[in-house]
Coordinates of C-alpha atoms and ligand atoms in Angstrom, one line a residue:
M1 CA 64.6 87.4 89.5
K2 CA 61.9 89.1 87.4
R3 CA 62.3 91.4 84.3
I4 CA 62.0 95.1 85.3
H5 CA 59.0 96.7 83.5
S6 CA 60.2 100.2 82.6
K7 CA 58.0 103.2 83.2
I8 CA 60.1 105.5 81.0
D9 CA 58.3 107.3 78.3
T10 CA 60.9 107.5 75.5
G11 CA 58.6 109.7 73.5
S12 CA 58.3 112.4 76.1
A13 CA 59.8 115.9 75.8
A14 CA 61.6 115.5 79.1
Y15 CA 63.3 112.3 77.8
A16 CA 64.4 114.1 74.6
D17 CA 65.7 117.0 76.7
N18 CA 67.7 114.6 78.9
V19 CA 69.2 112.9 75.8
A20 CA 70.2 116.1 74.2
A21 CA 71.9 117.3 77.5
Y22 CA 73.7 114.0 77.9
L23 CA 75.0 113.9 74.4
A24 CA 76.4 117.4 74.9
M25 CA 78.2 116.1 78.1
L26 CA 79.6 113.2 76.1
D27 CA 80.9 115.6 73.4
T28 CA 82.8 117.4 76.1
L29 CA 84.1 114.1 77.5
N30 CA 85.3 113.0 74.1
E31 CA 86.9 116.4 73.3
R32 CA 88.8 116.3 76.6
M33 CA 89.9 112.6 76.0
H34 CA 91.3 113.7 72.6
Y35 CA 93.2 116.5 74.3
A36 CA 94.7 113.9 76.7
I37 CA 95.6 111.6 73.9
D38 CA 97.4 114.0 71.5
G39 CA 96.7 117.6 72.6
G40 CA 98.4 120.3 74.6
P41 CA 100.8 123.1 74.0
G42 CA 103.8 122.1 71.8
R43 CA 102.5 118.6 71.7
E44 CA 102.4 118.5 67.9
R45 CA 106.1 119.2 67.7
S46 CA 107.0 116.6 70.3
I47 CA 104.9 114.0 68.6
E48 CA 106.6 114.8 65.4
R49 CA 110.1 114.4 67.0
H50 CA 109.0 111.1 68.6
L51 CA 107.9 109.7 65.3
E52 CA 111.0 111.1 63.5
R53 CA 113.1 109.0 65.9
G54 CA 111.2 105.9 64.7
K55 CA 109.4 105.6 68.0
I56 CA 105.8 104.4 68.3
M57 CA 103.0 106.3 70.1
V58 CA 102.2 105.0 73.5
R59 CA 98.7 103.6 72.8
D60 CA 99.9 102.0 69.6
R61 CA 102.6 100.3 71.6
I62 CA 100.0 98.8 73.9
D63 CA 98.0 97.7 70.9
M64 CA 101.0 95.9 69.5
V65 CA 101.4 93.9 72.7
T66 CA 97.8 93.0 73.4
D67 CA 95.7 90.3 71.6
T68 CA 94.1 91.4 68.4
D69 CA 90.5 92.6 68.7
T70 CA 90.4 92.5 72.5
P71 CA 89.4 95.4 74.7
F72 CA 91.9 97.6 76.6
V73 CA 90.2 99.3 79.6
E74 CA 92.2 102.5 80.2
F75 CA 92.2 104.1 83.6
S76 CA 92.0 107.8 84.4
T77 CA 92.7 109.1 80.9
L78 CA 91.9 112.6 82.2
S79 CA 94.2 112.6 85.2
G80 CA 95.9 115.9 85.6
W81 CA 93.0 117.7 83.7
G82 CA 93.1 121.4 84.5
Q83 CA 96.3 121.0 86.7
Y84 CA 99.9 122.0 85.7
D85 CA 98.3 124.7 83.5
N86 CA 96.8 121.8 81.4
E87 CA 100.3 121.2 80.0
V88 CA 100.6 117.6 81.1
P89 CA 97.8 115.8 79.3
G90 CA 96.9 112.5 80.9
S91 CA 99.7 113.1 83.3
G92 CA 102.1 111.7 80.6
I93 CA 101.3 108.1 81.5
V94 CA 98.8 105.5 80.3
T95 CA 97.5 102.7 82.5
G96 CA 94.9 100.1 82.0
V97 CA 94.1 96.4 81.7
G98 CA 94.6 94.4 78.4
L99 CA 95.0 90.7 77.4
V100 CA 98.1 88.9 76.2
H101 CA 97.4 85.3 75.2
G102 CA 94.1 85.6 76.9
V103 CA 95.8 86.6 80.3
P104 CA 94.9 90.0 81.7
Y105 CA 97.8 92.3 82.6
V106 CA 98.0 95.8 84.0
F107 CA 99.9 98.1 81.6
I108 CA 101.9 101.1 82.8
A109 CA 103.3 103.0 79.8
N110 CA 105.0 106.4 79.8
D111 CA 104.0 108.9 77.2
A112 CA 107.3 110.4 76.1
T113 CA 105.5 113.1 74.0
V114 CA 104.4 114.7 77.3
K115 CA 107.3 116.3 79.2
G116 CA 109.7 113.5 78.1
G117 CA 107.5 111.0 80.0
S118 CA 108.7 112.5 83.2
L119 CA 106.5 111.8 86.2
V120 CA 104.5 114.7 87.7
P121 CA 102.7 114.0 91.0
M122 CA 99.5 112.8 89.3
A123 CA 101.6 110.5 87.1
I124 CA 103.1 108.8 90.2
K125 CA 99.6 108.5 91.8
K126 CA 98.4 106.9 88.6
H127 CA 101.4 104.5 88.4
V128 CA 100.9 103.5 92.0
R129 CA 97.1 103.1 91.6
A130 CA 97.7 100.8 88.6
Q131 CA 100.0 98.7 90.8
D132 CA 97.4 98.5 93.5
I133 CA 94.8 97.4 91.0
A134 CA 97.2 94.7 89.9
A135 CA 97.8 93.6 93.5
E136 CA 94.1 93.3 94.4
N137 CA 93.0 91.7 91.2
G138 CA 96.0 89.3 91.0
L139 CA 97.5 90.7 87.8
G140 CA 101.0 90.9 86.4
V141 CA 102.3 94.2 85.2
I142 CA 103.8 95.2 81.9
Y143 CA 105.9 98.4 82.0
L144 CA 106.6 100.1 78.7
V145 CA 109.3 102.5 80.0
D146 CA 110.0 105.7 78.2
S147 CA 110.5 108.3 80.9
G148 CA 112.7 111.1 82.1
G149 CA 112.1 109.9 85.7
A150 CA 110.8 112.3 88.4
F151 CA 109.6 115.6 87.1
L152 CA 112.3 117.6 88.8
P153 CA 110.7 121.0 89.4
L154 CA 108.1 119.2 91.6
Q155 CA 110.5 116.7 93.2
D156 CA 109.2 117.3 96.8
E157 CA 105.7 116.1 95.7
I158 CA 107.0 113.0 94.1
F159 CA 110.0 111.7 95.8
P160 CA 109.9 110.9 99.6
D161 CA 106.4 110.1 100.8
K162 CA 104.7 106.7 101.3
D163 CA 102.9 106.6 98.0
H164 CA 105.5 108.5 96.0
F165 CA 108.2 107.1 93.7
G166 CA 109.7 104.9 96.4
G167 CA 106.2 103.4 97.0
S168 CA 106.1 102.3 93.4
F169 CA 109.3 100.3 93.7
Y170 CA 108.2 98.9 97.0
R171 CA 105.0 97.7 95.3
Q172 CA 106.9 96.3 92.3
A173 CA 109.1 94.2 94.5
R174 CA 106.2 92.9 96.5
L175 CA 104.0 92.2 93.4
S176 CA 106.9 90.1 92.0
A177 CA 107.2 88.2 95.3
Q178 CA 103.4 87.4 95.1
G179 CA 104.1 85.6 91.8
L180 CA 102.6 88.4 89.7
P181 CA 105.0 88.8 86.7
Q182 CA 106.7 92.2 86.4
L183 CA 107.9 92.7 82.8
S184 CA 109.6 95.7 81.3
V185 CA 110.4 96.9 77.8
V186 CA 112.9 99.8 77.8
L187 CA 112.0 102.3 75.1
G188 CA 113.7 105.5 76.4
G189 CA 116.0 106.8 79.0
C190 CA 115.6 105.2 82.5
T191 CA 117.7 107.6 84.6
A192 CA 118.3 107.5 88.3
G193 CA 115.1 106.3 90.1
G194 CA 113.7 105.4 86.7
A195 CA 116.4 102.7 86.4
Y196 CA 114.8 100.7 89.1
V197 CA 111.6 100.0 87.0
P198 CA 113.5 97.6 84.7
A199 CA 116.0 96.6 87.4
L200 CA 113.2 95.4 89.6
S201 CA 111.5 93.5 86.8
D202 CA 111.4 89.7 86.5
E203 CA 112.4 90.0 82.8
V204 CA 113.7 93.0 80.8
I205 CA 113.9 93.7 77.1
M206 CA 115.8 96.7 75.8
V207 CA 115.4 98.2 72.3
E208 CA 118.6 99.2 70.6
G209 CA 119.2 102.8 69.8
I210 CA 116.3 104.1 72.1
G211 CA 116.5 102.2 75.4
R212 CA 119.0 103.4 78.0
I213 CA 119.4 102.6 81.7
F214 CA 121.8 104.5 84.0
L215 CA 121.8 105.7 87.6
G216 CA 123.5 109.0 86.4
G217 CA 123.4 110.2 82.8
P218 CA 126.4 111.4 80.8
P219 CA 126.3 115.0 82.2
I220 CA 126.4 113.7 85.8
V221 CA 129.2 111.2 84.9
K222 CA 131.2 114.1 83.4
A223 CA 130.7 116.4 86.4
A224 CA 131.5 113.7 89.0
L225 CA 134.3 111.7 87.3
G226 CA 135.4 113.8 84.4
E227 CA 134.5 110.8 82.1
I228 CA 133.0 111.8 78.7
I229 CA 130.9 109.0 77.3
S230 CA 127.9 108.7 74.9
P231 CA 124.5 107.6 76.3
D232 CA 124.6 104.3 74.4
D233 CA 128.1 103.4 75.6
L234 CA 127.0 104.3 79.2
G235 CA 123.7 102.5 79.3
G236 CA 122.4 101.3 75.9
A237 CA 120.9 97.9 75.1
E238 CA 124.2 96.3 74.1
I239 CA 126.1 97.2 77.2
H240 CA 123.2 96.1 79.5
T241 CA 122.4 92.9 77.6
R242 CA 125.9 91.7 76.8
T243 CA 128.1 93.2 79.5
S244 CA 126.2 94.2 82.7
G245 CA 123.3 91.8 82.5
V246 CA 120.8 94.4 83.7
S247 CA 118.8 93.5 80.7
D248 CA 117.9 90.0 79.6
Y249 CA 117.1 90.5 75.9
M250 CA 117.8 93.1 73.2
A251 CA 115.7 93.8 70.2
S252 CA 116.6 95.9 67.2
T253 CA 113.1 97.3 66.8
E254 CA 110.0 98.0 69.0
A255 CA 108.0 95.4 66.9
E256 CA 110.7 92.8 67.7
A257 CA 110.6 93.7 71.4
Y258 CA 106.8 93.3 71.6
G259 CA 107.0 89.9 69.8
R260 CA 109.6 88.8 72.4
L261 CA 107.4 90.2 75.2
R262 CA 104.5 88.1 74.0
E263 CA 106.8 85.0 74.0
I264 CA 107.7 85.8 77.6
C265 CA 104.0 86.2 78.5
A266 CA 103.4 82.7 77.1
T267 CA 105.6 81.3 79.8
T268 CA 104.3 83.1 82.9
N269 CA 101.8 80.4 83.9
Q270 CA 99.0 82.9 84.8
R271 CA 95.3 82.1 84.7
R272 CA 93.5 83.3 81.6
I273 CA 90.5 85.7 81.8
D274 CA 88.1 82.8 81.1
E275 CA 89.4 80.5 83.8
R276 CA 86.5 81.2 86.2
Q277 CA 86.8 79.7 89.7
A278 CA 83.8 77.9 91.2
W279 CA 83.2 80.2 94.2
L280 CA 81.8 82.9 92.0
D281 CA 78.3 82.0 90.7
W282 CA 78.1 82.4 86.9
M283 CA 75.8 81.4 84.1
E284 CA 75.6 82.2 80.4
P285 CA 75.1 86.0 80.0
E286 CA 72.2 87.7 78.2
P287 CA 72.1 91.4 77.1
P288 CA 69.7 93.7 79.0
A289 CA 66.2 93.7 77.7
H290 CA 66.1 97.5 77.9
D291 CA 68.6 99.4 75.7
P292 CA 71.6 100.9 77.7
A293 CA 71.4 103.9 75.3
E294 CA 68.2 104.8 77.1
L295 CA 70.3 105.8 80.1
F296 CA 70.9 109.1 78.5
G297 CA 67.2 109.9 78.6
I298 CA 66.7 108.7 82.2
V299 CA 69.5 110.8 83.9
S300 CA 67.9 114.1 84.5
A301 CA 69.4 117.1 82.7
D302 CA 68.6 119.1 85.8
D303 CA 70.5 117.4 88.6
R304 CA 67.9 118.6 91.2
I305 CA 65.3 116.3 89.5
P306 CA 65.7 112.7 90.8
F307 CA 65.7 109.7 88.6
D308 CA 64.8 106.1 89.5
A309 CA 67.7 103.7 90.3
V310 CA 65.6 100.7 89.2
E311 CA 65.4 102.2 85.7
I312 CA 69.2 102.5 85.6
I313 CA 69.6 98.9 86.8
A314 CA 67.2 97.7 84.1
R315 CA 69.7 99.0 81.5
L316 CA 72.8 97.4 83.0
V317 CA 72.0 93.9 84.1
D318 CA 71.4 90.6 82.2
G319 CA 67.9 90.3 80.8
S320 CA 67.0 93.4 82.8
K321 CA 66.2 90.9 85.5
F322 CA 66.4 91.9 89.2
G323 CA 65.5 90.3 92.5
P324 CA 64.9 93.2 94.9
F325 CA 65.6 92.7 98.6
K326 CA 63.1 94.2 101.1
P327 CA 61.4 96.3 98.3
E328 CA 58.6 97.4 100.7
W329 CA 61.0 99.0 103.3
G330 CA 63.7 101.6 103.3
S331 CA 62.8 102.6 99.7
S332 CA 65.4 105.3 99.4
I333 CA 68.0 102.5 98.9
V334 CA 67.4 99.8 96.3
C335 CA 69.1 96.5 97.1
G336 CA 68.8 93.3 95.1
F337 CA 70.4 90.5 93.1
A338 CA 71.1 90.5 89.4
R339 CA 73.5 89.0 86.9
W340 CA 76.1 91.2 85.3
W341 CA 77.7 89.5 82.2
G342 CA 76.6 86.2 83.8
H343 CA 78.1 86.9 87.3
L344 CA 75.7 86.9 90.2
V345 CA 76.0 90.3 92.0
G346 CA 74.4 92.2 94.8
I347 CA 73.5 95.8 93.7
I348 CA 73.0 98.7 96.1
A349 CA 71.7 101.9 94.5
N350 CA 70.5 105.1 95.9
N351 CA 67.1 106.7 95.3
G352 CA 68.0 109.9 97.2
I353 CA 68.7 110.6 100.8
I354 CA 69.7 107.7 103.1
F355 CA 67.3 107.4 106.0
S356 CA 67.8 105.1 109.0
E357 CA 65.7 102.3 107.5
S358 CA 67.6 102.5 104.2
A359 CA 71.0 102.3 106.0
L360 CA 69.8 99.3 108.0
K361 CA 68.5 97.6 104.8
A362 CA 71.8 98.2 103.0
T363 CA 73.7 96.8 106.0
H364 CA 71.6 93.7 106.1
F365 CA 72.1 93.2 102.4
I366 CA 75.9 93.7 102.5
E367 CA 76.0 91.0 105.2
L368 CA 73.9 88.7 103.0
C369 CA 76.3 89.1 100.1
E370 CA 79.3 88.8 102.4
Q371 CA 78.0 85.5 103.8
R372 CA 77.0 84.1 100.3
R373 CA 80.3 85.3 98.7
I374 CA 78.6 87.6 96.1
P375 CA 80.4 90.7 94.7
L376 CA 78.8 94.0 95.5
V377 CA 78.1 96.8 93.0
F378 CA 77.3 100.3 94.4
L379 CA 75.5 102.8 92.2
Q380 CA 75.9 106.2 94.0
N381 CA 73.3 108.9 93.7
T382 CA 72.7 110.4 97.1
S383 CA 72.8 113.7 98.9
G384 CA 73.9 111.8 102.0
Y385 CA 72.3 110.7 105.3
M386 CA 69.1 112.3 106.6
V387 CA 69.6 115.2 109.0
G388 CA 67.2 116.8 111.5
S389 CA 65.8 116.2 115.0
D390 CA 63.6 113.2 114.1
S391 CA 66.4 111.5 112.3
E392 CA 69.0 112.2 115.0
A393 CA 66.5 111.0 117.7
A394 CA 66.0 107.8 115.6
G395 CA 69.7 107.2 115.7
I396 CA 70.8 107.9 112.1
A397 CA 74.4 108.2 113.3
K398 CA 74.6 104.7 114.6
H399 CA 72.5 103.3 111.7
G400 CA 74.7 105.0 109.2
A401 CA 77.8 103.7 111.1
K402 CA 76.5 100.1 110.7
M403 CA 76.4 100.6 106.9
V404 CA 79.8 102.2 106.9
A405 CA 81.3 99.4 109.1
A406 CA 79.7 96.7 106.9
V407 CA 81.1 98.2 103.7
A408 CA 84.5 98.7 105.2
N409 CA 84.7 95.1 106.3
A410 CA 83.1 93.3 103.4
T411 CA 85.7 91.1 101.8
V412 CA 83.9 90.2 98.6
P413 CA 84.9 92.2 95.5
K414 CA 83.3 95.6 95.6
Y415 CA 82.8 98.0 92.7
T416 CA 81.4 101.5 92.7
V417 CA 80.0 103.7 90.0
L418 CA 79.0 107.4 90.6
I419 CA 75.9 107.7 88.5
G420 CA 74.8 111.0 90.1
G421 CA 75.5 112.9 93.4
S422 CA 78.1 111.6 95.9
Y423 CA 77.7 113.8 98.8
G424 CA 78.7 113.7 102.5
A425 CA 78.9 110.5 104.3
G426 CA 76.8 109.0 101.6
N427 CA 80.0 108.7 99.7
Y428 CA 81.4 106.6 102.5
G429 CA 78.5 104.3 103.2
M430 CA 78.2 103.7 99.4
C431 CA 81.8 102.5 99.1
G432 CA 83.6 105.7 98.0
R433 CA 87.3 105.8 97.3
G434 CA 88.2 105.6 101.0
F435 CA 86.5 102.2 101.2
N436 CA 88.7 100.5 98.6
P437 CA 86.3 99.4 95.9
R438 CA 88.4 97.3 93.5
L439 CA 87.5 99.8 90.8
L440 CA 85.5 103.1 90.9
F441 CA 84.2 104.8 87.8
A442 CA 82.1 108.0 87.4
W443 CA 79.6 109.2 84.9
P444 CA 80.2 112.7 83.4
N445 CA 77.0 114.0 85.1
S446 CA 78.2 112.9 88.6
R447 CA 79.1 115.4 91.4
I448 CA 81.2 114.7 94.5
A449 CA 81.6 116.9 97.5
T450 CA 80.8 117.1 101.2
M451 CA 77.5 118.8 100.3
A452 CA 75.8 120.2 97.2
A453 CA 76.6 123.7 96.1
D454 CA 73.0 124.9 97.0
T455 CA 73.4 123.6 100.6
A456 CA 77.0 124.8 100.9
E457 CA 76.0 128.3 99.9
T458 CA 73.6 128.6 102.8
V459 CA 75.6 126.8 105.4
L460 CA 78.9 128.5 104.8
T461 CA 77.4 131.9 104.3
D462 CA 75.7 131.6 107.7
I463 CA 79.0 130.5 109.3
R464 CA 80.9 133.4 107.7
L465 CA 78.3 135.9 108.8
G466 CA 78.2 134.4 112.3
G467 CA 82.0 134.9 112.5
L468 CA 81.5 138.6 111.8
K469 CA 79.7 138.8 115.2
G470 CA 77.1 141.4 114.1
A471 CA 79.4 143.7 112.1
E472 CA 77.6 145.6 109.5
T473 CA 77.3 143.7 106.2
T474 CA 75.7 145.1 103.1
E475 CA 73.5 143.0 100.8
D476 CA 76.2 143.3 98.1
Q477 CA 78.8 141.8 100.5
I478 CA 76.5 138.9 101.4
A479 CA 75.8 138.3 97.7
A480 CA 79.6 138.3 97.1
I481 CA 80.2 135.7 99.9
R482 CA 77.4 133.5 98.5
A483 CA 78.8 133.7 95.0
E484 CA 82.3 132.9 96.1
I485 CA 81.1 129.8 98.1
R486 CA 78.9 128.6 95.2
H487 CA 81.7 129.0 92.7
Q488 CA 84.1 127.0 95.0
Y489 CA 81.7 124.1 95.5
E490 CA 80.6 124.0 91.9
T491 CA 84.2 123.9 90.7
Q492 CA 85.4 121.3 93.2
S493 CA 82.4 119.0 92.8
D494 CA 82.8 118.9 89.0
P495 CA 83.6 115.3 87.8
Y496 CA 86.6 116.6 85.9
H497 CA 88.1 118.1 89.1
A498 CA 87.6 114.6 90.7
T499 CA 89.0 112.5 87.8
S500 CA 92.0 114.9 87.4
R501 CA 93.0 114.0 91.0
L502 CA 92.3 110.3 90.7
W503 CA 89.4 110.2 93.0
D504 CA 88.1 107.7 90.5
D505 CA 89.6 105.3 88.0
G506 CA 88.1 107.2 85.1
L507 CA 85.0 108.9 83.7
I508 CA 83.0 106.6 81.5
D509 CA 80.2 106.8 79.1
P510 CA 77.1 105.3 80.9
A511 CA 76.5 103.0 78.0
Q512 CA 80.0 101.4 78.6
T513 CA 79.3 100.7 82.3
R514 CA 78.1 97.2 81.7
D515 CA 81.1 96.1 79.7
V516 CA 83.7 97.9 82.0
L517 CA 82.3 96.3 85.2
G518 CA 81.8 93.0 83.3
L519 CA 85.6 92.9 82.7
A520 CA 86.2 93.8 86.3
L521 CA 84.0 90.9 87.5
A522 CA 85.8 88.5 85.2
L523 CA 89.1 89.5 86.8
A524 CA 87.7 88.6 90.2
A525 CA 86.2 85.4 88.9
R526 CA 89.7 84.0 87.9
Q527 CA 91.0 84.6 91.4
D528 CA 90.6 82.3 94.4
E529 CA 87.9 83.1 96.9
P530 CA 88.8 86.0 99.2
A531 CA 89.1 84.9 102.9
P532 CA 85.9 85.9 104.8
G533 CA 86.3 88.9 107.2
P534 CA 85.9 89.0 111.0
A535 CA 82.6 89.3 113.0
L536 CA 81.7 92.9 113.5
V537 CA 80.4 94.7 116.6
Y538 CA 77.3 96.7 115.6
R539 CA 76.1 99.5 117.9
M540 CA 72.5 98.6 118.5
Ligands
LIG601 N1 112.0 116.7 84.9 C1 111.3 117.7 84.3 N2 111.2 117.9 83.0 C2 111.7 116.9 82.2 C3 112.4 115.8 82.7 C4 112.5 115.7 84.1 N3 113.1 114.7 84.7 N4 112.8 115.0 81.7 C5 112.4 115.6 80.6 N5 111.7 116.8 80.9 C6 111.1 117.7 79.9 C7 112.1 118.6 79.2 O1 112.3 119.7 80.0 C8 111.3 119.0 78.0 O2 110.3 119.9 78.4 P1 109.6 121.0 77.3 O3 109.0 120.1 76.2 O4 108.7 121.7 78.1 O5 110.8 121.7 76.8 C9 110.6 117.7 77.6 O6 110.5 116.9 78.9 C10 111.3 116.9 76.6 O7 112.6 116.7 77.0 P2 113.8 116.6 75.9 O8 115.1 116.5 76.7 O9 113.7 117.8 75.0 O10 113.5 115.3 75.2 P3 114.4 114.1 74.7 O11 113.5 113.2 74.1 O12 115.5 114.7 73.8 O13 115.0 113.5 76.0 C11 115.1 112.5 78.2 C12 114.2 112.9 76.9 C13 114.1 111.9 79.2 C14 116.1 111.4 77.8 C15 115.8 113.7 78.7 O14 114.9 114.8 78.8 C16 116.5 113.6 80.1 O15 117.5 113.0 80.2 N6 115.8 114.1 81.1 C17 116.4 114.1 82.5 C18 116.5 112.8 83.1 C19 116.9 112.8 84.5 O16 118.0 113.2 84.8 N7 116.1 112.4 85.4 C20 116.4 112.3 86.8 C21 115.2 111.7 87.5 S1 115.5 111.4 89.2

């Protein structure tokens, strides 16, 4: 692998313009993150009430459980952004990966300052996604439960379907059976379905005075049985720890509970983050030779102006060293080997449209990585596969399908970052969400849609006008159709629209990409080698 020689002129006006545009995008990202953390209508009052009750804010709780001065990688902080009238910041739930005694765990923690921690549809999706991340990466789960259960006004979008509330309990039971610890601290009401989060856990701690578990709360008990009882007498820490046995330990304060939880974690017999297994090639890491902060000057402020994937790779990988595969062929896809925080990886990155040669090159490279057991990192920036008569006649459909099939069946760990456009089937061939990358992050300049707004405006206007079958249409009407289509595509391809719906695991600052994927690779490195996949049939 040779050091990449950058051609970027950091003194140019274009570079300065790009940096200014990117820093403005990061300001927006940070503002929205703050809104998710402690913003929203009436939030100030509900935070005040939470603190008055002696309760601790959700992210501080996680901080009290995790090892001092270790990173917590939070997922999908902006889930729900722009949905539910923007009244459910972060969907009222925090998920992520953090270390306890050096062992990585997934955290699923309700934020009771948002709708009483009750679960809106995006909260359920986030909860289930965190469990799926735990399953694939071999991680235990710590549940910090402080939730009013299902958000009742939207119960039909939460309750019955495969990946709804029931799916979260199904996953919890199966994760436990795989030997992945399921540990709960009960810090609020766990009513009805919510009672099963602690009840399905391997070990449970309840905090006196705030933690409660019951299938039906006092109002239901009164209506059904005429019994009048206080919440604590019905399902408080004492009754469940000393009488029912639903809980294993009780703590008089949150701090005591987190100390107890850390003691439990010391007995779970899980591999630490630094227990690398031999199958994944690793050597001492070195920082990139080119500064990751220069990414801001490379990504074009105008998304119609392309930027070179090799310049991006130079700012992400160890020593900025890269071993390109087939560099003289299929140049609209860059493939090659590099080290990422010491881990040997195969990188596949777009330099624009995917042509037949580029698709074949990527397929070949995926097969090499699969055979050699090398994780794959996809850096998406493509408008999709090439269209047109020449391309069709050359068989782009079958060549694209080879790439899609190879990605779908690769069993080595896969990770995807949307660094620019993610359009059309390019999203699929480059390991989009539907292809189950272990983690998928997006940069705030990214765009995701079936096609770019410019293209959609022309294509859909033509279709709409065709449908009118020659009926008189004025220039103004045509302009209105074009504007409506453009607005729809621009809104729906916006990265905040995507992250709100959990099409990714979060928007990240490009300069954090190296560290975030570094942690993800370390999670894979502590696992056993994944079993190789079957032989594929490729349409030749
Ligand atoms: N569905 C919809 N909204 C809910 C909710 C639920 N399950 N649980 C709480 N909320 C909302 C409240 O309406 C309130 O909304 P607002 O801020 O817009 O007024 C907010 O969350 C805070 O609730 P509040 O009752 O004021 O807070 P609290 O801290 O005193 O009590 C709970 C919190 C969770 C103990 C209590 O709200 C509760 O018991 N909720 C119902 C639990 C239930 O029966 N769930 C059934 C699930 S299947």
